[in-house]
GROMACS .gro file of C-alpha atoms in nm:
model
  209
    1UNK     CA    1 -16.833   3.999   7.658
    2UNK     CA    2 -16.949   4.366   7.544
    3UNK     CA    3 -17.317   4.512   7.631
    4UNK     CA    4 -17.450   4.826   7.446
    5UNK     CA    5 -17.041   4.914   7.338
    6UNK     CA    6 -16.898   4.870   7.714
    7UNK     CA    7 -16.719   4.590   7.804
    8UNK     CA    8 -16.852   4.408   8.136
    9UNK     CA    9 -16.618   4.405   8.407
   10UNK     CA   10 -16.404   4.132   8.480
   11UNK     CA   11 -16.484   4.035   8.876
   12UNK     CA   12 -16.148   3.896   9.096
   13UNK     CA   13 -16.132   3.800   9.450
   14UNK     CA   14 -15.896   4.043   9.639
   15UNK     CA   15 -15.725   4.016   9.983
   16UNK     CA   16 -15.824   4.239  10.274
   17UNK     CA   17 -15.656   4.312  10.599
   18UNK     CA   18 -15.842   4.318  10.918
   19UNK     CA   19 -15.747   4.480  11.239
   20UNK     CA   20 -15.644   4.202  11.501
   21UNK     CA   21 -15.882   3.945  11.640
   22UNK     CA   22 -16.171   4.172  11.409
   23UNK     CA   23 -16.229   3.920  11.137
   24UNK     CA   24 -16.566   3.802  11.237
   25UNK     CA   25 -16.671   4.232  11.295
   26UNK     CA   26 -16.551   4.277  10.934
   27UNK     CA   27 -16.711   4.026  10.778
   28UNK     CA   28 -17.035   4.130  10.893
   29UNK     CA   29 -16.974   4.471  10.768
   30UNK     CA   30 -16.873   4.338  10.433
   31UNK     CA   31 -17.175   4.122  10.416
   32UNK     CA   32 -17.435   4.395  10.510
   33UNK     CA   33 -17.256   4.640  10.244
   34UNK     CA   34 -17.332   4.357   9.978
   35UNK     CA   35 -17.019   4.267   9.930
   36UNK     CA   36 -16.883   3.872   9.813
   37UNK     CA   37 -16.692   3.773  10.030
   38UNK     CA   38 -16.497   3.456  10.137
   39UNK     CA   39 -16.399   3.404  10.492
   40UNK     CA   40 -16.250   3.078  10.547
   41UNK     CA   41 -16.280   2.965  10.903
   42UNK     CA   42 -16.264   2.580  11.013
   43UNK     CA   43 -16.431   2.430  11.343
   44UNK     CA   44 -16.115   2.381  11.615
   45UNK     CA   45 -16.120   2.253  12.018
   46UNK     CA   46 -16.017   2.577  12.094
   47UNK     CA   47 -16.244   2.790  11.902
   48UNK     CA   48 -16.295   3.201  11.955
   49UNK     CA   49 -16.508   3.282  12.240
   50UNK     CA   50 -16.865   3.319  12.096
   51UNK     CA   51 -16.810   3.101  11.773
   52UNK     CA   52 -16.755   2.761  11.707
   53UNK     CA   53 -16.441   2.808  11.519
   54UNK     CA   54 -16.150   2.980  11.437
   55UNK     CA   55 -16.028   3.168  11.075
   56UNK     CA   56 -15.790   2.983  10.905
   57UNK     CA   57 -15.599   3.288  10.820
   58UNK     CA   58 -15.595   3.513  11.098
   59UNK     CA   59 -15.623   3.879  11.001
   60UNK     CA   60 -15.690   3.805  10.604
   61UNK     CA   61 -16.049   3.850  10.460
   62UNK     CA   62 -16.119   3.774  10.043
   63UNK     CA   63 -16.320   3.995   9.833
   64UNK     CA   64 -16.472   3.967   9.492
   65UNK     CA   65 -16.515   4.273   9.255
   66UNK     CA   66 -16.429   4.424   8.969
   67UNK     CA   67 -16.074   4.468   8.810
   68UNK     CA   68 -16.048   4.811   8.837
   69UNK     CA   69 -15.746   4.983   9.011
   70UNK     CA   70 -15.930   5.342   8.870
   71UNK     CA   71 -16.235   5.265   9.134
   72UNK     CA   72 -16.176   5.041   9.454
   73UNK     CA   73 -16.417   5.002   9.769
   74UNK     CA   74 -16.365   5.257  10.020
   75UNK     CA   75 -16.359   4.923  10.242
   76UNK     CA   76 -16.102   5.089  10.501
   77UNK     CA   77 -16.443   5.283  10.659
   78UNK     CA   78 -16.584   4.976  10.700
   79UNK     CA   79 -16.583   4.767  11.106
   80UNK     CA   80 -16.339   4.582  11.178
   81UNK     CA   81 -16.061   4.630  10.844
   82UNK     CA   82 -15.749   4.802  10.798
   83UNK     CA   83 -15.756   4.795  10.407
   84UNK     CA   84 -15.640   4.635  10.088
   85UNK     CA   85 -15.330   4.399  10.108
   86UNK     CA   86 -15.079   4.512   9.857
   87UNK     CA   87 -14.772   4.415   9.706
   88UNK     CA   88 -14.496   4.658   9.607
   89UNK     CA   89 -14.763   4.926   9.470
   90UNK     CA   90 -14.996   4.679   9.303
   91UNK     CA   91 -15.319   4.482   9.442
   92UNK     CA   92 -15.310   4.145   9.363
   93UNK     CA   93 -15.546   3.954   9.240
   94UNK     CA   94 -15.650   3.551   9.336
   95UNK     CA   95 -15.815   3.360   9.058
   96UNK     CA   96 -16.153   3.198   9.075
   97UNK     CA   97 -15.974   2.863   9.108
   98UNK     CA   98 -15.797   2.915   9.416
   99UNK     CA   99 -16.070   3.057   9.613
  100UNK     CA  100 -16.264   2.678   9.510
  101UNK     CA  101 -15.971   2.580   9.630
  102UNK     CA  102 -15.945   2.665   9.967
  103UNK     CA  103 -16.299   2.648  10.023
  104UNK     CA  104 -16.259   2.227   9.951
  105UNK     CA  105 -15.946   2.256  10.184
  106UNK     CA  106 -16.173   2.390  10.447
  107UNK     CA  107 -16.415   2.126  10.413
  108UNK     CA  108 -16.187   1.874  10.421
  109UNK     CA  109 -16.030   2.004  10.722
  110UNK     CA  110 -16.336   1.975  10.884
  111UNK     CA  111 -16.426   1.660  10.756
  112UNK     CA  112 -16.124   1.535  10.925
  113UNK     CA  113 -16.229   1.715  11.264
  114UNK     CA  114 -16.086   2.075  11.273
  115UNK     CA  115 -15.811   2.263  11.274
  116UNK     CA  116 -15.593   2.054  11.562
  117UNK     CA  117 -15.187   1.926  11.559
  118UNK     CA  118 -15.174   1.553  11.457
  119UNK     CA  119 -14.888   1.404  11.620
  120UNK     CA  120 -14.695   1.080  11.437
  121UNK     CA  121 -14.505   0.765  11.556
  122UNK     CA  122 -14.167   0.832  11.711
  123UNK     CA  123 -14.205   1.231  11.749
  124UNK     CA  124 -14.055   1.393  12.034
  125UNK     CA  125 -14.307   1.607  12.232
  126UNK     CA  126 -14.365   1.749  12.593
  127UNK     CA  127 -14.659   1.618  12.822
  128UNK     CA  128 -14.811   1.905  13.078
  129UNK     CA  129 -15.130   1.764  13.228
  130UNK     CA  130 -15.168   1.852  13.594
  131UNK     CA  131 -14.863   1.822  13.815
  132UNK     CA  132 -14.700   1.599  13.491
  133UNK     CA  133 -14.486   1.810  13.281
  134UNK     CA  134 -14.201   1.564  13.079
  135UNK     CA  135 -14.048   1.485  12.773
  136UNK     CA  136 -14.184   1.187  12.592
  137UNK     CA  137 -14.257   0.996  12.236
  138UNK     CA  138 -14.550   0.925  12.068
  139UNK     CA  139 -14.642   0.608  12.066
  140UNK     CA  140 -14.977   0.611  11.880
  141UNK     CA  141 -15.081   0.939  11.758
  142UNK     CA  142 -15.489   1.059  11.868
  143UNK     CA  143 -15.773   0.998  11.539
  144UNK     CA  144 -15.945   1.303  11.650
  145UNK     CA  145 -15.981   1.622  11.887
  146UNK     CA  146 -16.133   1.470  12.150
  147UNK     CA  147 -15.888   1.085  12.167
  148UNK     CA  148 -15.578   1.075  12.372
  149UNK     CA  149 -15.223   1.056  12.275
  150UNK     CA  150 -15.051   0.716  12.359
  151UNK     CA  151 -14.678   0.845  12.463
  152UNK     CA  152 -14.379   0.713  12.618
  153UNK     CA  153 -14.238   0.873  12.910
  154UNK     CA  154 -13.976   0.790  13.216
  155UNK     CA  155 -14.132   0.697  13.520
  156UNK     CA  156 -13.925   0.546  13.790
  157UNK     CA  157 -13.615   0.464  13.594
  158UNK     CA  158 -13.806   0.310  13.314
  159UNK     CA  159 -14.035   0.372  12.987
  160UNK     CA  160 -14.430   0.365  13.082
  161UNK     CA  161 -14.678   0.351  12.764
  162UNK     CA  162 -14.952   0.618  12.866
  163UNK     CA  163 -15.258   0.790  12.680
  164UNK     CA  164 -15.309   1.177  12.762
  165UNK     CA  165 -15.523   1.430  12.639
  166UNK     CA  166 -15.468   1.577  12.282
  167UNK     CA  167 -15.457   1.864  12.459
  168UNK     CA  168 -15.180   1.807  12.684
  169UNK     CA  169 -14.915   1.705  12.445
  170UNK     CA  170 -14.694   2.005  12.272
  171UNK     CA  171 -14.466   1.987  12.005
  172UNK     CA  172 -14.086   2.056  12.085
  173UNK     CA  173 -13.888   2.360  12.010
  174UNK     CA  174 -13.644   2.255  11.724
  175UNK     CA  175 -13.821   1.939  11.609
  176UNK     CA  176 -13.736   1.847  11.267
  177UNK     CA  177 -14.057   1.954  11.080
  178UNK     CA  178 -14.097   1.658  10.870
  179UNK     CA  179 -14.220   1.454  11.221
  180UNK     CA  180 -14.478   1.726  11.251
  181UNK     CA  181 -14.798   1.651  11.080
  182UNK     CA  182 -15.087   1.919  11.118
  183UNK     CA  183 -15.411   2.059  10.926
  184UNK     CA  184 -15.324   2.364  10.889
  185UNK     CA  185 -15.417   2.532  10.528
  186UNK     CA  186 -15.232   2.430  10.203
  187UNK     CA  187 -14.994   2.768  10.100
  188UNK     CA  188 -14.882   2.591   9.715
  189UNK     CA  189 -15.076   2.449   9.417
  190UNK     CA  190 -14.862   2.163   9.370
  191UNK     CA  191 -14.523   2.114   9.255
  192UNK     CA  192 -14.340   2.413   9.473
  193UNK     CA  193 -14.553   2.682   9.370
  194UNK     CA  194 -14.710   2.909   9.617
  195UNK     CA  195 -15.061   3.093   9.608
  196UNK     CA  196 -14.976   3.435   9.473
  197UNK     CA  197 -14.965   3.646   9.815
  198UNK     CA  198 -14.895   3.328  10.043
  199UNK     CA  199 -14.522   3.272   9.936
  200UNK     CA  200 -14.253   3.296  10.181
  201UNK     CA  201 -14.074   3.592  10.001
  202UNK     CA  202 -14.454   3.765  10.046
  203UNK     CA  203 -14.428   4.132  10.216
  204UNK     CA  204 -14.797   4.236  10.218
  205UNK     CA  205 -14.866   4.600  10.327
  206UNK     CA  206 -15.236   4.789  10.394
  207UNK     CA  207 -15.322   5.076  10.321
  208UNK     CA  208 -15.669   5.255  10.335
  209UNK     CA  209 -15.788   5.287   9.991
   0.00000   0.00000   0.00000
């Protein structure tokens, strides 16, 4: 589209770096600067103290402006941030698409109860819950945060069918992965392919443009 001879900017979401545990501060500061901004955070049993739940990437805020390397935010001066994320040189850009996204991955993870480890049938785990502190198997795995965990566990010589607290069952050190089943946020877009920036040959650096 071109107004009065000028083309009209082309507007992409960004990824900023906060300093630690200063997500919530920077968003603020972004939001009272006018600034669009997505901060995906999903409701958890163990949420930060003074909020009722936790961001879903710790340390990574989303911005939308214009596609302009020649004129960025001086966002760095803002509360709470450390800078733009960057990838050998160049700021990457995140699509409209994958923003909508992850904000339906965040509803549906709290549709489903919050950010909190589902444990399956037949998974190895450790129980600590008061004096108790064992190895046992899951038995029947808890429908939400606040239903217990139906395990198996040696007592006396033999196998005793019990139901703990979510909270009191762990996950094992060195646990095949593929018994682990957890909310946590979707990294690909189907098929093997990551979100640009989420990849696991991803190197982000800051810096304070």
């Amino acid at each position: 589209m071109v107004t009065g001879g000028f083309a009209a900017p082309m507007f992409r979401w960004y990824v900023i770096r906060t300093k630690p545990q200063s997500e919530y501060v920077a968003a603020s500061a972004l939001e009272e600067e006018g600034f669009e901004m997505f901060f995906p955070r999903v409701k958890s049993p163990k949420p930060r103290p003074g909020h009722a739940d936790v961001p879903l990437f710790p340390g990574y805020l989303f911005l939308r402006c214009p596609e302009d390397e020649r004129g960025w935010p001086s966002v760095h001066q803002l509360a709470g941030i450390l800078g733009w994320v960057r990838f050998d040189g160049t700021i990457p850009s995140l699509s409209d698409e994958i923003i909508d996204d992850l904000a339906m991955r965040v509803a549906s993870i709290d549709g489903s109860g919050g950010l909190w480890n589902r444990f399956r049938p037949g998974e190895r785990v450790r129980v600590v819950d008061g004096e108790v502190d064992c190895l046992a198997r899951v038995v029947e795995g808890a429908s939400s945060p606040t239903d217990r965990v139906k395990v198996l566990m040696g007592f006396l010589g033999r196998q005793v069918a019990v139901r703990v607290p979510w909270g009191s069952v762990h996950g094992v050190p060195g646990e095949p992965r593929t018994a682990r089943q957890s909310s946590g946020a979707r990294r690909t877009r189907g098929r093997g392919r990551w979100i640009r920036g989420f990849g696991p040959r991803a190197a982000p650096t800051t810096d304070s443009a």
